[in-house]
Structure formats: structure tokens, C-alpha cells
Tab-separated table of C-alpha atoms in Angstrom:
chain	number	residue	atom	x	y	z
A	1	UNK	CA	108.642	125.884	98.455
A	2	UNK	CA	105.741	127.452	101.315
A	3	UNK	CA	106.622	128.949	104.192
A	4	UNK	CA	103.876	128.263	106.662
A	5	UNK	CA	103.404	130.425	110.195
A	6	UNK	CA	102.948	127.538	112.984
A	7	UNK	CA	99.041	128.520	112.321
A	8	UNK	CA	98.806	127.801	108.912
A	9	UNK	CA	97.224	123.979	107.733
A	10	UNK	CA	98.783	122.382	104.853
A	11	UNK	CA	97.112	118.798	105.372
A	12	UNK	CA	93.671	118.227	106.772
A	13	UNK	CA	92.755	114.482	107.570
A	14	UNK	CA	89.798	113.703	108.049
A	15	UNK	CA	87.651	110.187	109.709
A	16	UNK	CA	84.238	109.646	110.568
A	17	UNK	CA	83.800	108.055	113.663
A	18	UNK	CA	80.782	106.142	115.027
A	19	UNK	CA	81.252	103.835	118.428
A	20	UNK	CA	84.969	103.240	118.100
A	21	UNK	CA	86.090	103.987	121.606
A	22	UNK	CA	88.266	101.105	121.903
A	23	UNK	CA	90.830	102.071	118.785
A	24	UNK	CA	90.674	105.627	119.313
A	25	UNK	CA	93.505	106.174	121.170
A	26	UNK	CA	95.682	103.842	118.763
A	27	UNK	CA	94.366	105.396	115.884
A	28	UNK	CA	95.060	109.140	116.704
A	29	UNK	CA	98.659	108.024	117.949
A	30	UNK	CA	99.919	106.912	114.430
A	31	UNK	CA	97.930	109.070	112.583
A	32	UNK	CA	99.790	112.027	114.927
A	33	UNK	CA	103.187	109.719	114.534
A	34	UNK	CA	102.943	110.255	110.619
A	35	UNK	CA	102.133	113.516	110.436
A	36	UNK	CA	104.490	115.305	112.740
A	37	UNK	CA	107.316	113.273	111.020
A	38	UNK	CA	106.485	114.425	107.335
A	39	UNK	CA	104.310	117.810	107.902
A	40	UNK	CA	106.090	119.010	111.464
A	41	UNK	CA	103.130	121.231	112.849
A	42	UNK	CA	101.215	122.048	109.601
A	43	UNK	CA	98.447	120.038	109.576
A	44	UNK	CA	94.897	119.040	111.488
A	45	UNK	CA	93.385	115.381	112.388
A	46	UNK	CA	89.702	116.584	111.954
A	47	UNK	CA	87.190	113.453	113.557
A	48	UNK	CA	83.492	113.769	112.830
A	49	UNK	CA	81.926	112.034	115.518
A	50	UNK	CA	78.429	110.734	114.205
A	51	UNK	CA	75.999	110.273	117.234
A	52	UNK	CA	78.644	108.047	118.967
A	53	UNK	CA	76.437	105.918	121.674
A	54	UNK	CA	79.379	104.573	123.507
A	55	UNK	CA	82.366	106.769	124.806
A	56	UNK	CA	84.264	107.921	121.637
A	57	UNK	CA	83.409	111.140	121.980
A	58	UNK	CA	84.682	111.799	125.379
A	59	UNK	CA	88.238	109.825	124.111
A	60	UNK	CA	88.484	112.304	121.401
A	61	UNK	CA	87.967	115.385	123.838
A	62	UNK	CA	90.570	113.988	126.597
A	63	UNK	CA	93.316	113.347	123.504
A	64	UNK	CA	92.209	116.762	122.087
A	65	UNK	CA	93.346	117.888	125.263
A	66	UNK	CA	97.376	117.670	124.863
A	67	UNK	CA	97.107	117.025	120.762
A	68	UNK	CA	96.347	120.676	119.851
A	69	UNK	CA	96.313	119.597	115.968
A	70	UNK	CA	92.862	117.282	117.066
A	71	UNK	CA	89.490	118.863	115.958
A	72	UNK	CA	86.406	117.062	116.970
A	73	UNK	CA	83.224	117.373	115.574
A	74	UNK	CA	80.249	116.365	116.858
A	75	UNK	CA	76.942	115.152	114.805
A	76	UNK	CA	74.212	115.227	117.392
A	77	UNK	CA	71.695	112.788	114.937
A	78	UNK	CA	73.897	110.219	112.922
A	79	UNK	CA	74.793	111.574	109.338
A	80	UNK	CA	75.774	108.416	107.864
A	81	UNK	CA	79.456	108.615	106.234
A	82	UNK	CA	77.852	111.347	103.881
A	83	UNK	CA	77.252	113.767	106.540
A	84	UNK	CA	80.532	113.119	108.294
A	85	UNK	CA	82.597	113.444	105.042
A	86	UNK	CA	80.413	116.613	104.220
A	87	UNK	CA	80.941	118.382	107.539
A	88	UNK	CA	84.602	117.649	107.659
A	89	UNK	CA	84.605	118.975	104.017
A	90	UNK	CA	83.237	121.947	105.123
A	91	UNK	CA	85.810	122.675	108.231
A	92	UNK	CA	89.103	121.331	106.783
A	93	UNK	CA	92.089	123.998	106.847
A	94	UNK	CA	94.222	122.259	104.649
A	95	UNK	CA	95.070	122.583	100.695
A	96	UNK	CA	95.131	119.194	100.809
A	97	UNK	CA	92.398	116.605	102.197
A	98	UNK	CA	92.654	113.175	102.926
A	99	UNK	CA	90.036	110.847	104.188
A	100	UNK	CA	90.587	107.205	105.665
A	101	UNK	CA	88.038	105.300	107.608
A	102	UNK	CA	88.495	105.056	111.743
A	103	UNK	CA	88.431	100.991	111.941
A	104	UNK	CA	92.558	101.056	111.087
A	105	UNK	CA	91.393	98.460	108.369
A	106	UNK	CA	93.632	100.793	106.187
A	107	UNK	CA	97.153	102.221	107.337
A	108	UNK	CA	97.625	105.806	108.352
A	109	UNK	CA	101.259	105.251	107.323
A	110	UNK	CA	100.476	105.275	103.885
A	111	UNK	CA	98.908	108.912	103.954
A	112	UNK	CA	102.832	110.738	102.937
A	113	UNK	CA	102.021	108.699	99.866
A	114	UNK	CA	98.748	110.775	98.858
A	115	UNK	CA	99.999	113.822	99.658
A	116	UNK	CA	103.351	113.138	97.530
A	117	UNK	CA	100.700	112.161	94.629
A	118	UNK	CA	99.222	115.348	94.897
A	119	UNK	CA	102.211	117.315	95.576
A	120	UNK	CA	103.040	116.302	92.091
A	121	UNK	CA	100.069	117.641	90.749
A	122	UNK	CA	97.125	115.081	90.744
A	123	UNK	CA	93.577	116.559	91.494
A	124	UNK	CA	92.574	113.366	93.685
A	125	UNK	CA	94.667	110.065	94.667
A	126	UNK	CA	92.393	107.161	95.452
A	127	UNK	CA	93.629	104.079	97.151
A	128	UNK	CA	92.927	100.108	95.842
A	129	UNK	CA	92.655	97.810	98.413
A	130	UNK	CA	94.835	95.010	98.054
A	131	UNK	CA	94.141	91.406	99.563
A	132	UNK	CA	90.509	93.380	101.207
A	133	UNK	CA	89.632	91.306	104.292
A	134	UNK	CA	85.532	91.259	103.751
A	135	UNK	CA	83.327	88.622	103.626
A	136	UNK	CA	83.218	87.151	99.650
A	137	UNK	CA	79.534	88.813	99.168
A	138	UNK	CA	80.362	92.101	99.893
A	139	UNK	CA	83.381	91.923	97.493
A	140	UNK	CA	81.540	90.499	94.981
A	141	UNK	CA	78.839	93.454	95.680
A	142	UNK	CA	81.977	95.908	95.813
A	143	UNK	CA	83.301	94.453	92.009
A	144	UNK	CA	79.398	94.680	90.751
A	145	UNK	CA	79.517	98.366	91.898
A	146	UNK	CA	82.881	99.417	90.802
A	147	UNK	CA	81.905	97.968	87.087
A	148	UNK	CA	78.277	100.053	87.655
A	149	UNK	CA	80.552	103.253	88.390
A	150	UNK	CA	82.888	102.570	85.129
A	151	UNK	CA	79.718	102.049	82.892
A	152	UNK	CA	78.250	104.728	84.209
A	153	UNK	CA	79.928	107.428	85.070
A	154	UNK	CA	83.630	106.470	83.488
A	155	UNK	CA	84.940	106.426	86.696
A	156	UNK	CA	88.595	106.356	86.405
A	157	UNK	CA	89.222	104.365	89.955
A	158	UNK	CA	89.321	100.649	90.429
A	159	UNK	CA	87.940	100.597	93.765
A	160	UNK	CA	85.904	103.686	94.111
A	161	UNK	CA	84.422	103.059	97.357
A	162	UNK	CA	87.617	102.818	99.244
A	163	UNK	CA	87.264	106.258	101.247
A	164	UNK	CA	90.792	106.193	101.428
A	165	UNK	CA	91.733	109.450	99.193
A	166	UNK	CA	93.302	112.228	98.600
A	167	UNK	CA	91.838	115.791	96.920
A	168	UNK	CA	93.109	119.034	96.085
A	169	UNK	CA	90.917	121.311	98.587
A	170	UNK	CA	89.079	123.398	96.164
A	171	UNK	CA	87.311	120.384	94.545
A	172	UNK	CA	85.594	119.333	97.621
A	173	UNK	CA	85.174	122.636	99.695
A	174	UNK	CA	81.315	123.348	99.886
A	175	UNK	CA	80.674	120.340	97.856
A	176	UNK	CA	76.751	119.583	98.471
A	177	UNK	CA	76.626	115.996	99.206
A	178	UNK	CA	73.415	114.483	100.145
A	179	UNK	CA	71.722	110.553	100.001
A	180	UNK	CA	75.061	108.429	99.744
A	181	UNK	CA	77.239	110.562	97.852
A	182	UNK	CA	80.180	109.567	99.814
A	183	UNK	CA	80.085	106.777	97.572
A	184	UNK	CA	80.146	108.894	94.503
A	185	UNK	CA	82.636	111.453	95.527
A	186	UNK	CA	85.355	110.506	92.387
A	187	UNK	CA	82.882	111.270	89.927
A	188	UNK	CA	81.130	114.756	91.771
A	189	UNK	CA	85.155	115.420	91.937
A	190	UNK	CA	85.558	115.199	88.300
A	191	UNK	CA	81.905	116.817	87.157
A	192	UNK	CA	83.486	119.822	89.030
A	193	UNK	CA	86.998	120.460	87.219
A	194	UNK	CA	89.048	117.477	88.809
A	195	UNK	CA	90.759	115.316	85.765
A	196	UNK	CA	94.545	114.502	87.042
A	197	UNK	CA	93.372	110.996	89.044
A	198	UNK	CA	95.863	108.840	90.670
A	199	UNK	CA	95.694	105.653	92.737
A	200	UNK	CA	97.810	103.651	95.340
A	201	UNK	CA	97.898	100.105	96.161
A	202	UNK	CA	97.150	100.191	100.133
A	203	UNK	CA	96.951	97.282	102.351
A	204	UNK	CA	94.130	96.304	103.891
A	205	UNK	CA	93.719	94.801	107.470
A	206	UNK	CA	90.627	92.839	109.064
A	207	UNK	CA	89.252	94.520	111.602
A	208	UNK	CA	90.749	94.116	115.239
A	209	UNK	CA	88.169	95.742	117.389
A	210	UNK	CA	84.736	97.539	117.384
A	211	UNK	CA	81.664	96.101	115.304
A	212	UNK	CA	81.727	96.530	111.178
A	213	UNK	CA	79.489	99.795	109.652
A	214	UNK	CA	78.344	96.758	106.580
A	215	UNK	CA	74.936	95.861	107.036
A	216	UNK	CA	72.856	93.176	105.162
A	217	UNK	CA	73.247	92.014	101.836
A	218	UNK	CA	69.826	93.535	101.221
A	219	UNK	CA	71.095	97.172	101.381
A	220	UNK	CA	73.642	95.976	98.670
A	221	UNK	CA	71.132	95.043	96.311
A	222	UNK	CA	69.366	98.503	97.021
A	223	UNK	CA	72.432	100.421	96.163
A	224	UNK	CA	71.968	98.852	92.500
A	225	UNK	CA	69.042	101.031	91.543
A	226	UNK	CA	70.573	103.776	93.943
A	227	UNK	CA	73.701	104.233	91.974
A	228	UNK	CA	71.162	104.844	88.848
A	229	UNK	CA	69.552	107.370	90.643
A	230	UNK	CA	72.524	108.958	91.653
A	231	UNK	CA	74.055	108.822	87.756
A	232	UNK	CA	70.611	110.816	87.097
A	233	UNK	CA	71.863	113.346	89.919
A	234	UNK	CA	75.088	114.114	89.403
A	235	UNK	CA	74.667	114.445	85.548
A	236	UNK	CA	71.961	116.836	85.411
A	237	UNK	CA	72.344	118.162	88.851
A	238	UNK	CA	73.988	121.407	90.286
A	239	UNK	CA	77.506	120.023	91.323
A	240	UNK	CA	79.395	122.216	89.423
A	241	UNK	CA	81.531	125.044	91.435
């Protein structure tokens, strides 16, 4: 076992946020009631605020306030889930990263699970949303894209775009995402040295407050010849370490 000094991060977590003042405060209490009880003091909630219009980002800063294991981040233009992932990439402490979206659709109580999965030795954990609580389109989109990512790119994951995962650090530290990588992020793992990949069944909640981040069905159909684009990318591209 590690020893860590009371300064030392063993688990970063990290959530883009855009516009969800009214969960905040809900969301940073059981993400902080998890993580004390399995990691004590070792570990940092990291949450990339992206060009919040409403008051999110002075929430965060008045929680930050008495939660000393808070970090905000603040995008000034919106980054898209790309840019947030990226810049919380780039400032995470921890030997261990986990990302889950800010809505609560998915449960911070089921982060001790990652970690355990990587504890015993898997590169990157990815959850599968069970019983997902979206319209029918976008998880019919959702199934056309996760076969497009298995022909593709041989994408071990059944539900690749669930931004619910787990990495070991060094795969994803200075990792140059750009476009929509966030939704490629298994497969950049993998192109740079990641091949131990787990999943977890998670539950998956409809959302309770705050407006959805899906947009039309017409940026769906875009992503079709995206996710060809972004094969040609990350197969002939510079992602390697």
C-alpha cells in the first residue's frame, strides 16, 4: 500500500459544467459524501465551468469556499465537452481520473467501483448505461454510433459515449483532443498504450433539473461522416505519447 501526505491526490474527478446552477450544490455534496468515505482526504473534485451564462460559476466558488478538495475552472468562450474534458485532463492531480457528466443522470456513488477496477489493474473502466432515460432517437443514434466505433476502430466498449470512465493518469495527461474527441476518447486511450479495458453496468436517471446538452437530430446525422473523419485522425494522426 501508498502512504499519501494530506497534499498528495490519489483520485481526480472531473465534470464539465455548463448552466447547472440549480444541481450544483446536490451534486458536489455526494460526490464529496463518496469520496471522503472511500479516499479520506486524497483526492480533488475538479469542475470545468464552460462559459456558464447563469450562476454556476459563482455556486462553485461559494462551495469551493469550505470544500478545500473543489477546483474550479473557468472556460471564458464555451469549449464544448472536448475542451472541458481536455482542460481538466490537463490539471488533474490524481493517478487516477474519472469523468461523469454534471446533470446527476449517472450516480456519483458508483465512482469506488472505477477506481476498484483500476486498482486491479485495468488501463480504463467505462460505464454501460442501463435502462438510459433518452428520447428513442437519440438511442437509436447512440446504438448506430456505438456499432460505427466497433467497425471502425474495434472499440472494445458497448456504450462508448457514456463519459462516465475511469483512466490510469498517464494515458490521458497532455492528450491533444480537438473537434469532438471527447467522443473518441476509448480509442485515442488505446492508440496510446491503454489495452486492459473494463466496464460497469451504471444506472441511469432522467434528468431532474436544468435543460439537456442534446441538440437536434440533425447534429446526429452529422456525427455519421464525423466519426469517419475522426477514424482518419486518430489512425494516422500524432496521438501517440
Amino acid at each position: 500500500s501508498i502512504n499519501f501526505s494530506p497534499f498528495m491526490v490519489k483520485i481526480s474527478v472531473i465534470s464539465p459544467i455548463r448552466n447547472e446552477e440549480k444541481i450544483l450544490n446536490e451534486l458536489v455534496d455526494r460526490i464529496t459524501k463518496v469520496m471522503r468515505s472511500y479516499y479520506s482526504s486524497y483526492w480533488e473534485y475538479i469542475l470545468v465551468n464552460d462559459a456558464s451564462t447563469d450562476n454556476s460559476k459563482s455556486v462553485i466558488e461559494k462551495i469551493s469556499m469550505t470544500n478545500k478538495n473543489i477546483v474550479l475552472l473557468n472556460h471564458i468562450r464555451s469549449k464544448g465537452q472536448t475542451g472541458c474534458f481536455k482542460t481538466g485532463f490537463d490539471n488533474a492531480r490524481g493517478r487516477i481520473v474519472v469523468t461523469i457528466d454534471g446533470d446527476l443522470q449517472m450516480l456519483p456513488e458508483d465512482i469506488p467501483r472505477f477506481v476498484k477496477k483500476i486498482e486491479g489493474g485495468y488501463d480504463v473502466v467505462n460505464a454501460i448505461r442501463e435502462h438510459r432515460k433518452h428520447p428513442f432517437w437519440i438511442k437509436l443514434v447512440s446504438r448506430i454510433y456505438n456499432v460505427l466505433m466497433l467497425l471502425l476502430f474495434d472499440s472494445p466498449v458497448l456504450d462508448a459515449a457514456s463519459n462516465f470512465t475511469a483512466f490510469r493518469t498517464k494515458f490521458i495527461k497532455n492528450i491533444p483532443l480537438r473537434n469532438n474527441d471527447h467522443r473518441y476518447i476509448i480509442p485515442i486511450v488505446m492508440r496510446r498504450g491503454a489495452k486492459k479495458i473494463g466496464e460497469i453496468i451504471v444506472e441511469h436517471k432522467g434528468r431532474g433539473t436544468g435543460k439537456s446538452k442534446y441538440k437536434t437530430l440533425t447534429k446526429y446525422i452529422r456525427g455519421v461522416p464525423e466519426i469517419f473523419i475522426a477514424w482518419i485522425r486518430i489512425k494516422f494522426g500524432s496521438y501517440d505519447k
